[in-house]
Coordinates of C-alpha atoms in Angstrom, one line a residue:
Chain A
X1333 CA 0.0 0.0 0.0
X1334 CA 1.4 3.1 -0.9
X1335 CA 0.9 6.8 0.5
X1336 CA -2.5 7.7 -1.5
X1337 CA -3.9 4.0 -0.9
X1338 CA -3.0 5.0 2.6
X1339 CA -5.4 8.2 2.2
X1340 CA -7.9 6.7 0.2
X1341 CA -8.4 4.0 3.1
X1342 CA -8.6 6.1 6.0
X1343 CA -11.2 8.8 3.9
X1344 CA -13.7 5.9 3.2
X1345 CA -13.1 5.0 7.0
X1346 CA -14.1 8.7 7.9
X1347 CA -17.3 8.3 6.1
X1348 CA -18.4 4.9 7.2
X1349 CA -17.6 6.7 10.6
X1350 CA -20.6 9.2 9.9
X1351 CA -22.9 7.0 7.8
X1352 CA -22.9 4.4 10.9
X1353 CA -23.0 7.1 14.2
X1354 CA -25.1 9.4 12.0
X1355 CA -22.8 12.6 11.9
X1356 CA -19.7 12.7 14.7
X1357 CA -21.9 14.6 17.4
X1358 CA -21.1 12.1 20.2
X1359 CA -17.8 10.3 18.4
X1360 CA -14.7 10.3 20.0
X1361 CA -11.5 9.2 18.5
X1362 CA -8.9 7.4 20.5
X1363 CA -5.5 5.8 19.0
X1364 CA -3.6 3.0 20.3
X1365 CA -0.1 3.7 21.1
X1366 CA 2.3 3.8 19.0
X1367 CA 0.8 4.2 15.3
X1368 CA -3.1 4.2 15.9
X1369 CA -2.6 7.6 17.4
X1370 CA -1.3 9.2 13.9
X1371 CA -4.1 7.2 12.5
X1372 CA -6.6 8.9 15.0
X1373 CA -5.5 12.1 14.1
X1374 CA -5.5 11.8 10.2
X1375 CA -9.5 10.6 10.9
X1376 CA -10.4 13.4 12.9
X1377 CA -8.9 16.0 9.3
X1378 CA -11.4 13.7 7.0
X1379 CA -13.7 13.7 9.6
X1380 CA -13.8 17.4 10.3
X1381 CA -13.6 17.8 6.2
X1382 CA -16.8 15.8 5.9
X1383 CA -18.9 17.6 8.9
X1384 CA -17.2 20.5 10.0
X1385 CA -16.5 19.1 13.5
X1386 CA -13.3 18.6 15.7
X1387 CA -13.9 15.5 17.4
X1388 CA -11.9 14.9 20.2
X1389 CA -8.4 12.4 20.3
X1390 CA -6.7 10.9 22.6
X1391 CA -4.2 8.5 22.7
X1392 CA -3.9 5.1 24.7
X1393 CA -1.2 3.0 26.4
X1394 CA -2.1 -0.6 26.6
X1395 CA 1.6 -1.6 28.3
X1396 CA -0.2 -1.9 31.7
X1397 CA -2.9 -4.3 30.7
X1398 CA -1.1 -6.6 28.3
X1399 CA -1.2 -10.2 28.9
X1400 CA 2.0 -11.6 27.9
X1401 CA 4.1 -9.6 30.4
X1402 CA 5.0 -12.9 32.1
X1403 CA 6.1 -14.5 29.5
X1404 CA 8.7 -11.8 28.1
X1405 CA 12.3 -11.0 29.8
X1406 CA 11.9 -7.5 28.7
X1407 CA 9.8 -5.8 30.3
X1408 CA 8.3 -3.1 27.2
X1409 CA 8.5 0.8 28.1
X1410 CA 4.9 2.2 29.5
X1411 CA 3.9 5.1 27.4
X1412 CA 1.9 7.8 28.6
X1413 CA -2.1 7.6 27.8
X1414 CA -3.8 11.1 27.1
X1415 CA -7.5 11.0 27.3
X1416 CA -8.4 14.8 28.3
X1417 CA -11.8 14.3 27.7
X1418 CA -14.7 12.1 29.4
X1419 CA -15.8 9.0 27.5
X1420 CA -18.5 8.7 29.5
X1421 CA -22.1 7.9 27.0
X1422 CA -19.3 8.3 24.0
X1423 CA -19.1 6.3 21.0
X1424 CA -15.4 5.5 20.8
X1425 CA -14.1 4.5 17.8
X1426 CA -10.4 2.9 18.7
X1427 CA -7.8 3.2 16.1
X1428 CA -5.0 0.9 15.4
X1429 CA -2.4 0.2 12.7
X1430 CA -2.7 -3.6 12.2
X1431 CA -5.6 -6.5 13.9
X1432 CA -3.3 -9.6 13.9
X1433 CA -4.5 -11.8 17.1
X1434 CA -6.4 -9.2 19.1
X1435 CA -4.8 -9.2 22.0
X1436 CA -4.0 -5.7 21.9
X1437 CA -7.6 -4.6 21.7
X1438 CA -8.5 -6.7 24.2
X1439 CA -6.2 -4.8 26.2
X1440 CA -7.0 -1.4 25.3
X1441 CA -10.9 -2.4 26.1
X1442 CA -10.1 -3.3 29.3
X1443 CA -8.1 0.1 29.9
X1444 CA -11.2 1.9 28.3
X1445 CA -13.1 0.6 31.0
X1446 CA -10.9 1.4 33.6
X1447 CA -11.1 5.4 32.2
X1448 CA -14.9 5.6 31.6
X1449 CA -18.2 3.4 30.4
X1450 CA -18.5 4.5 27.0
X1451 CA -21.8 3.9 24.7
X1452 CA -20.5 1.5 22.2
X1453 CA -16.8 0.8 21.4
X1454 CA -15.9 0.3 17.6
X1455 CA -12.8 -0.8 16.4
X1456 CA -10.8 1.0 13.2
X1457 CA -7.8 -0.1 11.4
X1458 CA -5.6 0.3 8.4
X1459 CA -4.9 -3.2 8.3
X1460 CA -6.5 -6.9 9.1
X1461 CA -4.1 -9.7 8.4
X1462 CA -6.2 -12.5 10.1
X1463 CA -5.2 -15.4 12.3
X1464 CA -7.3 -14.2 15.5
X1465 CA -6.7 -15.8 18.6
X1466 CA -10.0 -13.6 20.8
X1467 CA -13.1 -13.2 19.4
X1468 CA -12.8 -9.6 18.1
X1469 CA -13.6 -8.3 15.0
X1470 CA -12.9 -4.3 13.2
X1471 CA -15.7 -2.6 12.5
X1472 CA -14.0 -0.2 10.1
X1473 CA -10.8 -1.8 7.8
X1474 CA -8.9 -0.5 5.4
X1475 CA -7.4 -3.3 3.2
X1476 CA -8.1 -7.2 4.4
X1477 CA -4.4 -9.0 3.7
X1478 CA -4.5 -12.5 4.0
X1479 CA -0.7 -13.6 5.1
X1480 CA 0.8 -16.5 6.8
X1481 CA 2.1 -16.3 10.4
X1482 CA 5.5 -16.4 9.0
X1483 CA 5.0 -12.7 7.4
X1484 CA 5.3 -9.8 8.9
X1485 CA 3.1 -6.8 8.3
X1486 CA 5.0 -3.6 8.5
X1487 CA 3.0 0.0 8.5
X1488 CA 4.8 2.9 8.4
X1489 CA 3.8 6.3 8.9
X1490 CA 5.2 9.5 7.8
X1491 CA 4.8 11.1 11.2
X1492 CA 6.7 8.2 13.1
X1493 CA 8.9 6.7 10.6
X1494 CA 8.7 9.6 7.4
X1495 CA 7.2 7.5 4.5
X1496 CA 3.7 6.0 4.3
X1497 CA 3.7 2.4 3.2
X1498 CA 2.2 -0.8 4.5
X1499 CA 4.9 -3.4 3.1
X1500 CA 4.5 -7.5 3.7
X1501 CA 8.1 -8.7 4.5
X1502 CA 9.5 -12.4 5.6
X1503 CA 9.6 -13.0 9.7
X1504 CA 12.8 -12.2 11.1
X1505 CA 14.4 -14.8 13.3
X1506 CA 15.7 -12.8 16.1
Chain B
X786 CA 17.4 1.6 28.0
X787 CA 16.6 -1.5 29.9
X788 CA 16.2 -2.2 33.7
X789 CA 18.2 -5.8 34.7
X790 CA 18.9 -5.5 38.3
X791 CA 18.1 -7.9 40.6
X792 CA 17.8 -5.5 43.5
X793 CA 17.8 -1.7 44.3
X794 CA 20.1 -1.5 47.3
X795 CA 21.5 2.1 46.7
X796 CA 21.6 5.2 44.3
X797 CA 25.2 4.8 44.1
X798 CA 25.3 2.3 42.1
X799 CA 22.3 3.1 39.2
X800 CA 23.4 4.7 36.2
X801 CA 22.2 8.1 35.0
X802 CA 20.0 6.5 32.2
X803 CA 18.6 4.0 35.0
X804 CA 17.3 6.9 37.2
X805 CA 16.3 8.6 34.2
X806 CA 14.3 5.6 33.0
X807 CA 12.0 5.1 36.5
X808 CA 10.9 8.6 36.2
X809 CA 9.7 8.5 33.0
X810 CA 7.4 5.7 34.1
X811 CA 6.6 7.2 37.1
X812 CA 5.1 10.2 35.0
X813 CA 2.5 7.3 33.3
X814 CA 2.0 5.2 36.8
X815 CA 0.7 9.2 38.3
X816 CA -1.5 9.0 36.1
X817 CA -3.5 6.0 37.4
X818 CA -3.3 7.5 40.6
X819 CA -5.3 10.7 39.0
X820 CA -8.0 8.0 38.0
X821 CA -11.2 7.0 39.6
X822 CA -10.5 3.7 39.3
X823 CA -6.8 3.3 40.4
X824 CA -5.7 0.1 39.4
X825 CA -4.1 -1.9 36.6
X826 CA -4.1 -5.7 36.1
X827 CA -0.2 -5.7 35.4
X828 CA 0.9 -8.2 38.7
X829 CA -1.7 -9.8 38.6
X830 CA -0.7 -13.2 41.0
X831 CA 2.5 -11.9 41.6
X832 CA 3.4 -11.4 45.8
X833 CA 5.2 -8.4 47.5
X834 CA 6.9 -8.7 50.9
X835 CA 6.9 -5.6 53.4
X836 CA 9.3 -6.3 56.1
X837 CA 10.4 -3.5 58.4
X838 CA 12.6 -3.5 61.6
X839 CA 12.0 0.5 61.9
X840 CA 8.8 2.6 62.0
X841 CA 7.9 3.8 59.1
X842 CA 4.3 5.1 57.9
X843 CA 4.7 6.6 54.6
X844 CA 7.0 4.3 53.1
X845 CA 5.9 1.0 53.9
X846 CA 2.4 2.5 53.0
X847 CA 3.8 3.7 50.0
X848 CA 5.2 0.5 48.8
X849 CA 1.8 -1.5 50.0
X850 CA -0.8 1.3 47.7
X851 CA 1.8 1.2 44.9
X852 CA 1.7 -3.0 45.3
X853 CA -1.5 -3.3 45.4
X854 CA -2.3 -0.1 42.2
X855 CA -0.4 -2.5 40.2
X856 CA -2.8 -5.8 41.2
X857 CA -0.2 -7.1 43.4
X858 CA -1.0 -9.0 46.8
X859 CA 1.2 -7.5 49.2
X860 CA 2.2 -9.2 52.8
X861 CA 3.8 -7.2 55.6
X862 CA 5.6 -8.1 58.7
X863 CA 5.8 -6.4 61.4
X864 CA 8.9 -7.4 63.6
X865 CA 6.6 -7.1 67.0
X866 CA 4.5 -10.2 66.4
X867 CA 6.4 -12.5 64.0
X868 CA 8.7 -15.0 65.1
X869 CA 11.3 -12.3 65.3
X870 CA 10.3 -12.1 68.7
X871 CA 11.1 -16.2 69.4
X872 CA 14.9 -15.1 68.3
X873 CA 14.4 -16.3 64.4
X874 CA 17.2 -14.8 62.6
X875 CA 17.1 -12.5 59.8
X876 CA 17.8 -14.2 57.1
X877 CA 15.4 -17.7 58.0
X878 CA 12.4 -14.9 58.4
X879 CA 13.0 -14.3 55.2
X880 CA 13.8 -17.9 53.6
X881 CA 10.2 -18.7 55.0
X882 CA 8.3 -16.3 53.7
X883 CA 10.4 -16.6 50.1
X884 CA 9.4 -20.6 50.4
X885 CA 5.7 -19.1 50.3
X886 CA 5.7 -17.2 46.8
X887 CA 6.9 -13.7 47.5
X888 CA 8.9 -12.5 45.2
X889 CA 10.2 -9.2 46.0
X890 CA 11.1 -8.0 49.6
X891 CA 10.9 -4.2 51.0
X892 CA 13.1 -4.1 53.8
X893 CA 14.2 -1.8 55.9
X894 CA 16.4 -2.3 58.8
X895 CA 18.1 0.3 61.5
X896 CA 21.4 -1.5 60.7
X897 CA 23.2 -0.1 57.5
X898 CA 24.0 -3.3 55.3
X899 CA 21.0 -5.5 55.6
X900 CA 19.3 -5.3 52.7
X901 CA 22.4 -6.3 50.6
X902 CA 23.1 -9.0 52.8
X903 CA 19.9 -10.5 52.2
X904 CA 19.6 -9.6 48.7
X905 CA 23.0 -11.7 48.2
X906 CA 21.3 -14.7 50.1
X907 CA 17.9 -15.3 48.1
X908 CA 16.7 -15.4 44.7
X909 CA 13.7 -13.0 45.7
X910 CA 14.2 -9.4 44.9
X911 CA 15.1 -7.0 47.0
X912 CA 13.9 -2.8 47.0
X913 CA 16.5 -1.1 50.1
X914 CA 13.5 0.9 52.0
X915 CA 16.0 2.4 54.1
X916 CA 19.1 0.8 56.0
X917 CA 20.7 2.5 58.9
X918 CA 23.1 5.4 57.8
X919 CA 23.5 3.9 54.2
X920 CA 20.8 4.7 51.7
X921 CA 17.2 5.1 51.0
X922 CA 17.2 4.6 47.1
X923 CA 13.0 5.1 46.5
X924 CA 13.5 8.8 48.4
X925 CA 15.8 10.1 46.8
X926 CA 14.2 9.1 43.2
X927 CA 10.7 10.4 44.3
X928 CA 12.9 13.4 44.9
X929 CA 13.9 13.7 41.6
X930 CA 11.0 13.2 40.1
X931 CA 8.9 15.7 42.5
X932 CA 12.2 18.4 41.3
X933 CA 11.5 16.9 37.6
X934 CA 7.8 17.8 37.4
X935 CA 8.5 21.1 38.5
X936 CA 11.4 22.5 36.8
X937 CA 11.5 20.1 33.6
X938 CA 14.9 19.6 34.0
X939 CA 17.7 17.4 36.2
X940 CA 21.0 18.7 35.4
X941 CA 22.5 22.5 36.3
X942 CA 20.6 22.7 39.6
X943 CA 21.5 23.9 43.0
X944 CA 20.4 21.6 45.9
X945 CA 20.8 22.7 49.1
X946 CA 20.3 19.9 51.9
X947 CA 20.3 21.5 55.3
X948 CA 20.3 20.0 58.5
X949 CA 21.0 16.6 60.3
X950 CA 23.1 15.4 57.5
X951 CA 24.9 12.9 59.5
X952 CA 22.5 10.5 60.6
X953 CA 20.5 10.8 57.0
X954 CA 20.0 8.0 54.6
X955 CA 18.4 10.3 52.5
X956 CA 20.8 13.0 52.5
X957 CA 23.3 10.6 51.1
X958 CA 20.9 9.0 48.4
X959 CA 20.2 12.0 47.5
X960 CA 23.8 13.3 46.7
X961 CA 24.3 10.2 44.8
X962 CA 21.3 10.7 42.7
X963 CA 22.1 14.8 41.7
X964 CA 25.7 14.4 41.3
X965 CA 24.9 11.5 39.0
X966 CA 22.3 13.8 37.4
X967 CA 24.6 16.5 37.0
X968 CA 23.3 19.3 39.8
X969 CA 25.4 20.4 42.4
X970 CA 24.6 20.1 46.2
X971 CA 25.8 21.9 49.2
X972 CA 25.3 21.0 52.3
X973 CA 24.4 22.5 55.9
X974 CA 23.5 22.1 59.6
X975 CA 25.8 22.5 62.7
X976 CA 29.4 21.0 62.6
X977 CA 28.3 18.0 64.9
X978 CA 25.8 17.1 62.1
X979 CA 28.0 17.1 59.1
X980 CA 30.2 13.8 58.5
X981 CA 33.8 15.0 58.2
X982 CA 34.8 13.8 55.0
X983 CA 31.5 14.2 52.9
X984 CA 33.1 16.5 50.7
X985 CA 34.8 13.6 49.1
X986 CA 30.9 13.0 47.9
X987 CA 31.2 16.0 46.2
X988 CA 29.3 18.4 47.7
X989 CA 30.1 21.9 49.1
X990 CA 30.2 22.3 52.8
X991 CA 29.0 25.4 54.8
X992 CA 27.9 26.0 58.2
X993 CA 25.6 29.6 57.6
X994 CA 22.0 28.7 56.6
X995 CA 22.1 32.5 54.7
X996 CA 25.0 31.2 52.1
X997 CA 23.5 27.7 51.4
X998 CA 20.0 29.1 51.0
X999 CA 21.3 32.0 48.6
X1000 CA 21.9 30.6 45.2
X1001 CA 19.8 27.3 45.9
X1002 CA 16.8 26.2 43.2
X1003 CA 16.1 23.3 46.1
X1004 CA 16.2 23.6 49.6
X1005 CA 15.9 20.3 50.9
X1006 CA 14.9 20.3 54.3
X1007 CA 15.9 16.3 56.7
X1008 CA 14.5 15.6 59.6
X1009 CA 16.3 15.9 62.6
X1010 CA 16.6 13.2 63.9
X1011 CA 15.2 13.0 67.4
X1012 CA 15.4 9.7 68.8
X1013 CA 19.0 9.4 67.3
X1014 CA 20.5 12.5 69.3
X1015 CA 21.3 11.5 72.4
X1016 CA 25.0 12.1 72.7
X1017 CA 24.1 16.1 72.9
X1018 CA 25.2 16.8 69.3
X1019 CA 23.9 20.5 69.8
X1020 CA 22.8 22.6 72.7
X1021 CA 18.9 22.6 72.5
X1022 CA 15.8 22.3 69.7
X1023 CA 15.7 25.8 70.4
X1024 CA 19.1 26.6 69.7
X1025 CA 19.0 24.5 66.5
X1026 CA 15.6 26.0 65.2
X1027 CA 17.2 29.4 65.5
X1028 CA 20.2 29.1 63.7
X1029 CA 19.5 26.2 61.1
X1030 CA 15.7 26.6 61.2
X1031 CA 14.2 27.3 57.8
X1032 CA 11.8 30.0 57.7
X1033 CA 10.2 32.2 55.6
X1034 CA 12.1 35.3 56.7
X1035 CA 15.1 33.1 55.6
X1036 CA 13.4 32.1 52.4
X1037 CA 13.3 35.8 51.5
X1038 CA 16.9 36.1 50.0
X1039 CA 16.6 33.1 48.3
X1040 CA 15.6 32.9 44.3
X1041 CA 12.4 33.5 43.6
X1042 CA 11.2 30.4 42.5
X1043 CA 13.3 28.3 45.2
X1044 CA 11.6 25.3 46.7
X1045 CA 11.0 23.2 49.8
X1046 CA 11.2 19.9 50.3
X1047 CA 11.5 17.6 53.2
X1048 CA 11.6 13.8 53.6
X1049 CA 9.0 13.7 56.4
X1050 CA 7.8 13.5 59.1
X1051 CA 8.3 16.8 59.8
X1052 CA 9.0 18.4 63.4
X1053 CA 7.0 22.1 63.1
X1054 CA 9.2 24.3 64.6
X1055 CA 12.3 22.6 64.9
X1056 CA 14.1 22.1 61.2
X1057 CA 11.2 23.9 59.7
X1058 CA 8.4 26.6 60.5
X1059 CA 5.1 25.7 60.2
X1060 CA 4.6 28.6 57.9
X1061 CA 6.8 27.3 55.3
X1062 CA 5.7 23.8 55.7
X1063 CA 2.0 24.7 54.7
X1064 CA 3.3 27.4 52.3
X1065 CA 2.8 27.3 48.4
X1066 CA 6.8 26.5 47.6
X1067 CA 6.6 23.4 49.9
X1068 CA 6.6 20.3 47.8
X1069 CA 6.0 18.2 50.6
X1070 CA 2.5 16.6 49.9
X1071 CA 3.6 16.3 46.4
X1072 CA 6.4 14.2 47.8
X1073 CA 3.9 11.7 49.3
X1074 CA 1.8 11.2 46.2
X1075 CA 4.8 11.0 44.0
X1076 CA 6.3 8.2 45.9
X1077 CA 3.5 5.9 45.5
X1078 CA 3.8 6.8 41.4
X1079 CA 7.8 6.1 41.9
X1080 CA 7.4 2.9 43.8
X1081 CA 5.2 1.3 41.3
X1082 CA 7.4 2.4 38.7
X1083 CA 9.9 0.2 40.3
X1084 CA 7.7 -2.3 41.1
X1085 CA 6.8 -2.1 37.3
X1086 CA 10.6 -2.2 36.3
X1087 CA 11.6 -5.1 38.3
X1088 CA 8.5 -7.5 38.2
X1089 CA 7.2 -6.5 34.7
X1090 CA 9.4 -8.9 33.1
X1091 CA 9.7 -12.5 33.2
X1092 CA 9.5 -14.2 36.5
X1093 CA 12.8 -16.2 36.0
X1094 CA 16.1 -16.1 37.7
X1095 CA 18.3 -15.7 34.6
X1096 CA 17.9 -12.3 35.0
X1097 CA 21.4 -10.7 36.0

């Protein structure tokens, strides 16, 4: 995927956005650390280009809650989660960068929960490469790639890594 | 950066980037404590030992809330009604309670040492909460990061510590932690207070409140230590109070945005007035909450990883 497939992807997101919550009124956007939160913030520019409405972002640290802490030696670096706004009664759409098992966003709904009780949760992202292990599904993707557990799905984004490309790469033995 | 230590026994021997590291995860664990519902699944099932031979209130509380923020379960001893008191040594106490599941031991002890002496006997880990005239690592980096959220920075600033520096842990923790950090620190209080050789620590001596409060950004304010003075170390609390006492009158030719901190608990009227204890450039509350954001950073750092002992 190149930069305006990127674009393309995340503008028919935007609109989905609308057409399913009927307008933004009561949407709030909310990336998951690290690349959702670019992604969140690229949604709320189509977003406010389709309606003519900021909608809040924030940005969400899933460190804390993971579930394979015990299993790692290293011990990953806890971000910092910026939610300055109540998400109480919201509809929070939570962005990623790629669904792979799910175990991230079951993580981040469980630190939702501890923050607020919003309305409904949706779940956006730029990329759904299969092989779920939860039972979690996007509401809002922007290409379905079907790979093999060996691949690995990189995304890169211009305002972490200065080039937008999703590229599809062989599993590095580390 | 990565944390692989075993234990935290003292300041002196972290690295810059170390102490660096657990205040940038305190700032996200304060967070949580800002939250209505203050608690993360993260230790989940894993077991946290208290075990103090001193008094303490803030710190063993400190530990316990920071334990338990993080989903820990959390045991505490208390050396009056254990099996201390049936002439158990040390170091079987804490075999036994190891042989139960706890992984990580809080101890603090009157006799300088201890911890690390443990700490070199089990595979548990070990957090120094305070040993004698040694160290207290998890003041000195609430501290720092109490001085961090404050002035945004660590290096170029002036510390003053004034007082009992002698008998402090904390005084010397904290030396350790801004030398490493690249701030300078003077420090004060009557001759009988002031170890003779500290200036091989590298700090400045001086024995006038006036000159050590002058150029200072911090004025860190210990405890004197009451129930360690009684070999007449100075004439009277009166005495002491007015010639090493902080007050505000004192705080007047100091910068203008100097400010106060003190370890706690505080004696009004003694080391400092009430008046600047309950004043707006007193960081002490701040102190408090910090250190339960500090502690589970630590807690974090050292537990957060695999529970296995191939780690250092």
């Amino acid at each position: 995927m190149d930069k305006e497939a990127i674009q393309r992807a995340l503008k028919r997101i935007a609109h989905e956005i609308v057409e399913r919550n009927k307008g933004v009124d009561n949407v709030v956007l909310i990336g998951i650390r690290r690349r959702g939160v670019p992604l969140a913030k690229r949604l709320q520019k189509f977003l406010a280009e389709i309606e003519g409405k900021e909608v809040p972002v924030g940005s969400l640290d899933i460190t804390l809650y993971r579930d394979d802490l015990n299993l790692r030696l290293d011990q990953p670096k806890v971000g910092k989660t910026e939610i300055n706004f109540p998400i109480e009664g919201k509809d929070v759409i939570l962005v990623d960068d790629v669904l792979y098992t799910g175990r991230t966003v079951r993580s981040a709904l469980d630190a939702l929960m501890d923050i607020g009780r919003p309305r409904t949760v949706q779940l956006s992202v730029l990329i759904d490469r299969g092989h779920r292990e939860l039972p979690i599904r996007a509401d809002y993707v922007g290409k379905n790639v079907p790979t093999s557990r060996k691949e690995q799905i990189e995304v890169r984004l211009e305002e972490i890594d200065g080039v937008d490309e999703v590229v599809i790469g062989e599993w590095k033995e580390e | 950066m990565m944390w692989d230590r075993k234990d935290l026994i003292g300041i002196e021997e972290l690295k810059r980037e170390e102490i660096e590291l657990i205040v940038e995860t305190a700032k996200s664990m304060k967070d949580i404590l800002n939250r209505m519902i203050k608690k993360v699944p993260t230790l989940r099932g894993r077991t946290i030992c208290t075990l103090f031979y001193e008094p303490s209130t803030r710190t063993r509380s400190s530990f316990e809330l920071a334990a338990k923020y993080l989903s820990a379960d959390t045991i505490s001893i208390a050396t009056s009604t254990s099996s201390i008191q049936k002439g158990e040594t040390l170091l079987d106490t804490v075999k036994t309670i190891e042989a139960m599941g706890v992984e990580l031991f809080v101890i603090r002890h009157s006799a300088s040492g201890v911890p690390l002496f443990i700490a070199k006997n089990i595979k548990s880990k070990v957090i120094n909460a305070g040993d004698g005239m040694h160290e207290h690592p998890t003041q000195a980096l609430l501290d720092v990061f109490t001085v961090y959220e404050k002035k945004n920075r660590l290096d170029g600033l002036k510390i003053a510590i004034i007082g009992d520096v002698f008998h402090s842990r904390v005084a010397r923790s904290n030396i350790y932690a801004w030398n490493k950090l690249g701030s300078s620190v003077i420090v004060c209080g009557p001759p009988t207070l002031i170890p003779k050789d500290i200036q091989y620590l590298n700090v400045k001596v001086t024995y006038s409140l006036e000159e050590a409060i002058e150029d200072a950004d911090i004025v860190y304010v210990l405890r004197l230590q009451l129930e360690r003075q009684k070999k007449g170390l100075f004439p009277s609390l009166r005495e002491y109070h007015a010639l090493f006492g902080v007050t505000e009158e004192r705080l007047r030719k100091a910068k203008k945005d100097v400010l106060v901190m003190h370890p706690g608990p505080i004696n009004r009227g003694v080391e400092i007035s009430s008046e600047v204890a309950d004043s707006t450039l007193s960081l002490i509350n701040e102190q408090v909450t910090n250190g339960v954001a500090v502690r589970m950073a630590l807690l974090y750092l050292m537990l957060g990883g695999k529970s296995d002992e191939n780690i250092n």
